[in-house]
mmCIF file of N, CA, C and O in Angstrom:
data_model
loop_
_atom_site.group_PDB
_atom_site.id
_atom_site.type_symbol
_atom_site.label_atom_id
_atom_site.label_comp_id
_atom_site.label_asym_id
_atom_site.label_seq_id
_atom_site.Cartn_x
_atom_site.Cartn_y
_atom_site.Cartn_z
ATOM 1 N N UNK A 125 184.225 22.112 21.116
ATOM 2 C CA UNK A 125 184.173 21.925 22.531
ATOM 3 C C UNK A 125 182.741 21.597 22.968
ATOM 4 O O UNK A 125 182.479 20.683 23.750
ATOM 5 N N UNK A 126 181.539 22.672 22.227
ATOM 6 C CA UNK A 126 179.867 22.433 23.125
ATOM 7 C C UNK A 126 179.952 21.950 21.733
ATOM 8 O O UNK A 126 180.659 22.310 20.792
ATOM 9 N N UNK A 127 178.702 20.694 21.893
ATOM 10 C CA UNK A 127 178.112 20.193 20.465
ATOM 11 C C UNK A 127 176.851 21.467 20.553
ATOM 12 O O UNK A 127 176.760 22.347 21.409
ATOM 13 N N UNK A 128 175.937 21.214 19.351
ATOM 14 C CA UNK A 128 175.267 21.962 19.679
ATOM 15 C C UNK A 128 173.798 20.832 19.547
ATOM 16 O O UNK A 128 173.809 20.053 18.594
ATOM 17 N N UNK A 129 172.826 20.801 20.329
ATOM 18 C CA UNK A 129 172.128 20.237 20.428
ATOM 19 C C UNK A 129 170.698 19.986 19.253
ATOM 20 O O UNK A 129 170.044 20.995 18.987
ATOM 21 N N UNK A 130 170.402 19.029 18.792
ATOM 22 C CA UNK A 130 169.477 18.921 17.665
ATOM 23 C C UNK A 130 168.340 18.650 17.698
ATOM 24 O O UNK A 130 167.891 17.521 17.898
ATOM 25 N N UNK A 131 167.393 20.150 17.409
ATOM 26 C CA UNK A 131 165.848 19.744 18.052
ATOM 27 C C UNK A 131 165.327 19.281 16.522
ATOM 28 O O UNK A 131 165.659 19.525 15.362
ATOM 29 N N UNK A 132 164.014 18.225 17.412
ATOM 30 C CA UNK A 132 163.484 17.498 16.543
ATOM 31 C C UNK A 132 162.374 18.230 16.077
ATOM 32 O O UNK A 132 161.495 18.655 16.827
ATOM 33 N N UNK A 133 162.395 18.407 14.701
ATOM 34 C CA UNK A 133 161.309 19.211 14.093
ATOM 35 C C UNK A 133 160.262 17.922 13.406
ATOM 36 O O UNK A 133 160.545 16.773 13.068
ATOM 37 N N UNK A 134 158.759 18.796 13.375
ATOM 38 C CA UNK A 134 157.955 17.470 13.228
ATOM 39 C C UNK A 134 157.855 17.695 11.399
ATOM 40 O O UNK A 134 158.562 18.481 10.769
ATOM 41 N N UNK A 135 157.009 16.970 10.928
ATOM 42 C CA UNK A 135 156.810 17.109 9.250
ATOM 43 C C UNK A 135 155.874 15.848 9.302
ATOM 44 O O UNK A 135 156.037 14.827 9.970
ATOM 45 N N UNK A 136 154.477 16.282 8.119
ATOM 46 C CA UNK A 136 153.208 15.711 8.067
ATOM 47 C C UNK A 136 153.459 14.754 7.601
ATOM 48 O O UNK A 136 153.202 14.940 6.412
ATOM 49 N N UNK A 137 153.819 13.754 7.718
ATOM 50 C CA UNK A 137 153.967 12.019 7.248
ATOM 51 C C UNK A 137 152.733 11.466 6.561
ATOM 52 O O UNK A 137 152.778 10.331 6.086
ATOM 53 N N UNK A 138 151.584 12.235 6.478
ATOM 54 C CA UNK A 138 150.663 11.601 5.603
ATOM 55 C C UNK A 138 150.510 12.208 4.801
ATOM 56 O O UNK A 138 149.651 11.772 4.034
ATOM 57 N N UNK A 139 151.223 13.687 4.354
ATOM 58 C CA UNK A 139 150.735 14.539 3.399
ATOM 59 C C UNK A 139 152.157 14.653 2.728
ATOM 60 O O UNK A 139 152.209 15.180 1.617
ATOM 61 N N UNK A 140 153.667 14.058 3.503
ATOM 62 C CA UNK A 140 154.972 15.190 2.684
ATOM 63 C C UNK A 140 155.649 13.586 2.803
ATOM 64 O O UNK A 140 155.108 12.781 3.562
ATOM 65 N N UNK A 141 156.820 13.208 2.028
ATOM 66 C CA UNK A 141 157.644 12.347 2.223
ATOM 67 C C UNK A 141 158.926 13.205 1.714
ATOM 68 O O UNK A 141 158.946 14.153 0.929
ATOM 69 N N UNK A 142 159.986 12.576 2.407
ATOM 70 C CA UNK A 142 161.043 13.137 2.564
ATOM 71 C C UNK A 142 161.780 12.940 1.089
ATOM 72 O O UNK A 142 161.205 11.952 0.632
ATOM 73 N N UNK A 143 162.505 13.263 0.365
ATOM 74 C CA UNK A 143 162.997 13.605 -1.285
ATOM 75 C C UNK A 143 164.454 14.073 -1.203
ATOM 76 O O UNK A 143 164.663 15.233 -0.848
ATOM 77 N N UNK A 144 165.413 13.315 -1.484
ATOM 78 C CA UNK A 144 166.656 13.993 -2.082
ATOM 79 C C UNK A 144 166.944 14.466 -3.207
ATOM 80 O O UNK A 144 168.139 14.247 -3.404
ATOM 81 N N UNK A 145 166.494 14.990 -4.038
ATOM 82 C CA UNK A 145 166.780 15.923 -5.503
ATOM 83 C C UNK A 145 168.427 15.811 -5.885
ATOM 84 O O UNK A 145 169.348 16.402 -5.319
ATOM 85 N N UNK A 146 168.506 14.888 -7.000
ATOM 86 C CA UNK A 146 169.833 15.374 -7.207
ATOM 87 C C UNK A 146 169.832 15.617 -8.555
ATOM 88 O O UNK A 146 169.042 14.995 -9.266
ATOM 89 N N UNK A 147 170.941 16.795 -9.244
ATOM 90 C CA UNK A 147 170.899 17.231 -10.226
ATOM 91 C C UNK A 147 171.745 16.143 -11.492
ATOM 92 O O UNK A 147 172.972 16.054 -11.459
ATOM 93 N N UNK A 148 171.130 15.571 -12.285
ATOM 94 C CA UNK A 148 172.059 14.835 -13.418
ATOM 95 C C UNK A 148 173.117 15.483 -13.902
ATOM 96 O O UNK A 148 173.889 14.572 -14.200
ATOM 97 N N UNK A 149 173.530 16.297 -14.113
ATOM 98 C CA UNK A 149 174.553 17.102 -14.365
ATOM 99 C C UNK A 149 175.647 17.796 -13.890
ATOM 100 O O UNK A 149 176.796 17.952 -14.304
ATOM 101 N N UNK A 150 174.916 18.249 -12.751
ATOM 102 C CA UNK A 150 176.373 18.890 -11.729
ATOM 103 C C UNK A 150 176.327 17.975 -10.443
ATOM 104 O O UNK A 150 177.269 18.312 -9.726
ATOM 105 N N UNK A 151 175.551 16.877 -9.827
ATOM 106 C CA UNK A 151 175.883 15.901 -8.833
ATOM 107 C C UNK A 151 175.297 16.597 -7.933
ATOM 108 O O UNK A 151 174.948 15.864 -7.007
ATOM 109 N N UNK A 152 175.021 17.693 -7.770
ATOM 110 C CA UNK A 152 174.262 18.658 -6.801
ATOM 111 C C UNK A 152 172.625 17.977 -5.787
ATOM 112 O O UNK A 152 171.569 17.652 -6.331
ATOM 113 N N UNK A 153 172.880 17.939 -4.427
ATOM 114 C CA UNK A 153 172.202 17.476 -4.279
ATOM 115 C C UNK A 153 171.199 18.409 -3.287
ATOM 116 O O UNK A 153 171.791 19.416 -2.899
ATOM 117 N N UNK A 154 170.033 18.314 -2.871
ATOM 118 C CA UNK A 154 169.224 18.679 -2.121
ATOM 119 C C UNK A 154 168.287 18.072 -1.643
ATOM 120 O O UNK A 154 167.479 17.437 -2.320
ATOM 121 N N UNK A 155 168.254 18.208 -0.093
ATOM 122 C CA UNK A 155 167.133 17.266 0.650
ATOM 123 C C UNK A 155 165.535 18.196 1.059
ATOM 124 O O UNK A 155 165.364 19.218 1.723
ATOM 125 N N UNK A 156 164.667 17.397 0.404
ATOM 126 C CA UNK A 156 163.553 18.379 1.289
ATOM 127 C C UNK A 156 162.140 17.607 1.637
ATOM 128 O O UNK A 156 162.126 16.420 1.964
ATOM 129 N N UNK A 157 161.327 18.161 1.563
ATOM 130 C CA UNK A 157 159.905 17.183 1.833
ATOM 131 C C UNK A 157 159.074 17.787 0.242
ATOM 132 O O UNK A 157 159.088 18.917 -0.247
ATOM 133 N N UNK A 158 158.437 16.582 -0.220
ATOM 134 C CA UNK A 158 157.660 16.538 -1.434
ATOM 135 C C UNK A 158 156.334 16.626 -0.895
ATOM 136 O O UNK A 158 156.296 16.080 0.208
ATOM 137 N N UNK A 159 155.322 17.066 -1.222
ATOM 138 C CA UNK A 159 153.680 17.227 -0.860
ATOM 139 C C UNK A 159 153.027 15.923 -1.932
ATOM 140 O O UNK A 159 153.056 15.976 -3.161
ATOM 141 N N UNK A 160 152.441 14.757 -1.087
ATOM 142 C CA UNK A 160 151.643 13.844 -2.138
ATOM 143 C C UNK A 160 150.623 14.393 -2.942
ATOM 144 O O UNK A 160 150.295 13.789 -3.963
ATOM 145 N N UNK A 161 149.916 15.755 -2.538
ATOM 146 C CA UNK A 161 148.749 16.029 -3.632
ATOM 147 C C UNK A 161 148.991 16.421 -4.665
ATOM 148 O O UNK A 161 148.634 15.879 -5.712
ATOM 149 N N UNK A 162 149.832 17.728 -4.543
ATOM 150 C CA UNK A 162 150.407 18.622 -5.615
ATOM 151 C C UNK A 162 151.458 18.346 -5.758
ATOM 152 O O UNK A 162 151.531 18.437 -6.983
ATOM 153 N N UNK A 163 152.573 18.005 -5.375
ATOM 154 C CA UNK A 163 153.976 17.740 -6.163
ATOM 155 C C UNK A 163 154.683 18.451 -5.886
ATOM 156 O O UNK A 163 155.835 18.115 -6.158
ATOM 157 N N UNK A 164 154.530 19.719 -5.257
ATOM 158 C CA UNK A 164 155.811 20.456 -4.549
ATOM 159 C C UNK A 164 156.673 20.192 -3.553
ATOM 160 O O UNK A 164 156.517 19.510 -2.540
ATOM 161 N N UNK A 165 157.855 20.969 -4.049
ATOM 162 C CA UNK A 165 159.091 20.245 -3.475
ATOM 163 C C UNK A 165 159.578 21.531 -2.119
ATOM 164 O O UNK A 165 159.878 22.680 -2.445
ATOM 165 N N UNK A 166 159.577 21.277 -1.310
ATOM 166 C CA UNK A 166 160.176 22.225 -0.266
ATOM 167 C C UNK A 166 161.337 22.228 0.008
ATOM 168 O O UNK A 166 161.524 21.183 0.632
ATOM 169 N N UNK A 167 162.143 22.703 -0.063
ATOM 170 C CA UNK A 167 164.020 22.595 -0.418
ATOM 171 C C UNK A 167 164.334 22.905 1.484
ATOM 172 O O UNK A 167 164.197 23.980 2.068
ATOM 173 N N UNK A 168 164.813 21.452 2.134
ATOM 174 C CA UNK A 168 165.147 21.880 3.658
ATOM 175 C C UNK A 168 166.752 22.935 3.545
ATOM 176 O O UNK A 168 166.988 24.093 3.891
ATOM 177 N N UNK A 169 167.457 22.044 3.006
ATOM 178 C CA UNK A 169 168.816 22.616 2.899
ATOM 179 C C UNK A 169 169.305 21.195 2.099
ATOM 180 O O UNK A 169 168.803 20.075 1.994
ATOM 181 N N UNK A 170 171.129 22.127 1.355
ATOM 182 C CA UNK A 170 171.887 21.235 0.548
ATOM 183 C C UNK A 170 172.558 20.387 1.135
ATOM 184 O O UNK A 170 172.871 20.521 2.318
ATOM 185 N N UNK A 171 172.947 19.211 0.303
ATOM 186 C CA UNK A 171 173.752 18.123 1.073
ATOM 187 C C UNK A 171 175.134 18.551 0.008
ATOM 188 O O UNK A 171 174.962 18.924 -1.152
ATOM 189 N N UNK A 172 176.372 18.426 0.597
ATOM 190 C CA UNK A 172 177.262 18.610 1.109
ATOM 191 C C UNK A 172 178.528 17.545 0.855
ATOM 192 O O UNK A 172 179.461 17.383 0.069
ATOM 193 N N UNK A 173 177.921 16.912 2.078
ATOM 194 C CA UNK A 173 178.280 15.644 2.882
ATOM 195 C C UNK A 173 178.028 14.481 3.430
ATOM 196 O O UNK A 173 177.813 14.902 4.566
ATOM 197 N N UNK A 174 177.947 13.833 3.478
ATOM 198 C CA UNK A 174 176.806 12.604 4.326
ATOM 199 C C UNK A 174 176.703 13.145 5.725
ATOM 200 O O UNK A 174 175.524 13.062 6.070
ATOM 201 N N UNK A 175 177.589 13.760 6.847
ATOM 202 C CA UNK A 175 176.924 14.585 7.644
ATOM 203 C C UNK A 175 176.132 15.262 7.218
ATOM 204 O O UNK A 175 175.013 15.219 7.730
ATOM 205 N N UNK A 176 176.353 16.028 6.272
ATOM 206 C CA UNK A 176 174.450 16.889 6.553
ATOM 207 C C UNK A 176 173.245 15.992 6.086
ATOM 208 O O UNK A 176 172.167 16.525 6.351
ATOM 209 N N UNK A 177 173.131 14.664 5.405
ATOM 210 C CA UNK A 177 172.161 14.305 5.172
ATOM 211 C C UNK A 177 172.045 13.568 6.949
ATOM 212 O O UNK A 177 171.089 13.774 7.696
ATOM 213 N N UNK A 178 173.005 12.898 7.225
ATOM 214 C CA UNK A 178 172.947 12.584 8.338
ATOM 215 C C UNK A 178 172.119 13.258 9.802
ATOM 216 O O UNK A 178 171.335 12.836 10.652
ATOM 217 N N UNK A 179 172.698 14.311 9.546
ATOM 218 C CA UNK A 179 172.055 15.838 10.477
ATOM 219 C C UNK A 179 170.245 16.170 9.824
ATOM 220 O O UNK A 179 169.368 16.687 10.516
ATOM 221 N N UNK A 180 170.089 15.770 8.555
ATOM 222 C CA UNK A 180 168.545 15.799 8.535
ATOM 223 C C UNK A 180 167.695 14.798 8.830
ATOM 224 O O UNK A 180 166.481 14.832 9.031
ATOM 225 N N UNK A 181 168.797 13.504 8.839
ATOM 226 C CA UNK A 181 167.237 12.609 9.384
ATOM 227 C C UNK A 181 167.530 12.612 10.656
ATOM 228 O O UNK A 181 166.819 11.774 11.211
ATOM 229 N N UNK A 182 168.364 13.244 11.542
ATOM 230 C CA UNK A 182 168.331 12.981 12.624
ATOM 231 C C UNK A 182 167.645 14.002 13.007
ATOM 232 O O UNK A 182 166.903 13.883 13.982
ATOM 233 N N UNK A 183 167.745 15.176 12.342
ATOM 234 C CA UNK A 183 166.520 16.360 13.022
ATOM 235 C C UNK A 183 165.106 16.349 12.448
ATOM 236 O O UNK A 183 164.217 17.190 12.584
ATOM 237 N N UNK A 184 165.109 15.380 11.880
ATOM 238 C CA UNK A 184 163.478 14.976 11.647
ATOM 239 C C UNK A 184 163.100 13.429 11.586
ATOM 240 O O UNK A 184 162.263 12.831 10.910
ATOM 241 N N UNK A 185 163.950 13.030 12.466
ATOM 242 C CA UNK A 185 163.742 11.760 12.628
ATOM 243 C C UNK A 185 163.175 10.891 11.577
ATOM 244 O O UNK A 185 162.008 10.523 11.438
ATOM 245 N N UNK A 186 164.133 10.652 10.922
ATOM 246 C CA UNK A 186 163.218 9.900 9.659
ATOM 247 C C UNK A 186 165.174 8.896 9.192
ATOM 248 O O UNK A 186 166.365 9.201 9.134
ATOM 249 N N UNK A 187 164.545 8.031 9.049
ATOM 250 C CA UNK A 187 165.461 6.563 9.154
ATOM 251 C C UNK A 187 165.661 6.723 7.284
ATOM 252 O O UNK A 187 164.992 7.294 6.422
ATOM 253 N N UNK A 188 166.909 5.913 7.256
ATOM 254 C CA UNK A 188 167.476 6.228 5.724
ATOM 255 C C UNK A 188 166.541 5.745 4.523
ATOM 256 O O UNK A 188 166.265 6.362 3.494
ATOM 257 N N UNK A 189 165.972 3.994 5.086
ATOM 258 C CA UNK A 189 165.104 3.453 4.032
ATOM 259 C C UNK A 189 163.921 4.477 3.203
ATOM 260 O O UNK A 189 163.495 4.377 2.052
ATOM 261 N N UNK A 190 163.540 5.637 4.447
ATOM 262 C CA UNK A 190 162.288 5.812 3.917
ATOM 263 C C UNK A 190 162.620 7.106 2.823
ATOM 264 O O UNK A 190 161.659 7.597 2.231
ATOM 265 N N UNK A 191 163.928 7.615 2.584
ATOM 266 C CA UNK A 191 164.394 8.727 1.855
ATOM 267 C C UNK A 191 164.480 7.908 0.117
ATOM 268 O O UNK A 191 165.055 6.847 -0.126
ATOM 269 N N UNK A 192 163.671 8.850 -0.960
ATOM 270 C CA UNK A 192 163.785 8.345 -2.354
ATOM 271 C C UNK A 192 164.588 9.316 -2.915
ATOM 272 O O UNK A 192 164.485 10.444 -2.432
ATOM 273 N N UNK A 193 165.500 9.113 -3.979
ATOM 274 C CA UNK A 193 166.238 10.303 -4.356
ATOM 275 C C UNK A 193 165.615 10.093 -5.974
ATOM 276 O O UNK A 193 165.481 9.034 -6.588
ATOM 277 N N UNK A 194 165.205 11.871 -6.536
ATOM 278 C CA UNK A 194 164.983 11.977 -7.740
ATOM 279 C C UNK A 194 165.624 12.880 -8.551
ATOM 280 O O UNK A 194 166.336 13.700 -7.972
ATOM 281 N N UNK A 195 165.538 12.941 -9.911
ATOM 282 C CA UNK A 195 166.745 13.065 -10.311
ATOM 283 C C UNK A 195 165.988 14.174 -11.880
ATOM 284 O O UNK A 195 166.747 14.642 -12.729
#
């Protein structure tokens, strides 16, 4: 009946790019932000569905081209 409304959270675009992790083995996937210096991976939440990947670039505004998936 209420949607629920989707605030836009910010994330450092010169320091993190956005990363889908998916597992070779079980198809398992996870979206998060990667750090360019060090290489860590920050796990936002699992994908699911294409709604929830959908629901993350829309709450961090970030358009599909710029998402790399690694594996």
């Amino acid at each position: 009946m209420f949607h629920k409304k989707i605030i836009k959270q910010p994330y450092n675009k010169d320091d993190q790019k956005p990363i889908i992790r998916s597992s070779i083995c079980t198809g398992e996937k996870v979206v998060g932000f990667k750090e360019l210096m060090t290489g860590k991976f920050t796990e936002v939440m699992a994908i699911k569905t294409n709604k929830d990947l959908d629901l993350f670039l829309e709450q961090y505004d970030i358009e599909v081209a710029e998402i790399k998936t690694e594996y």
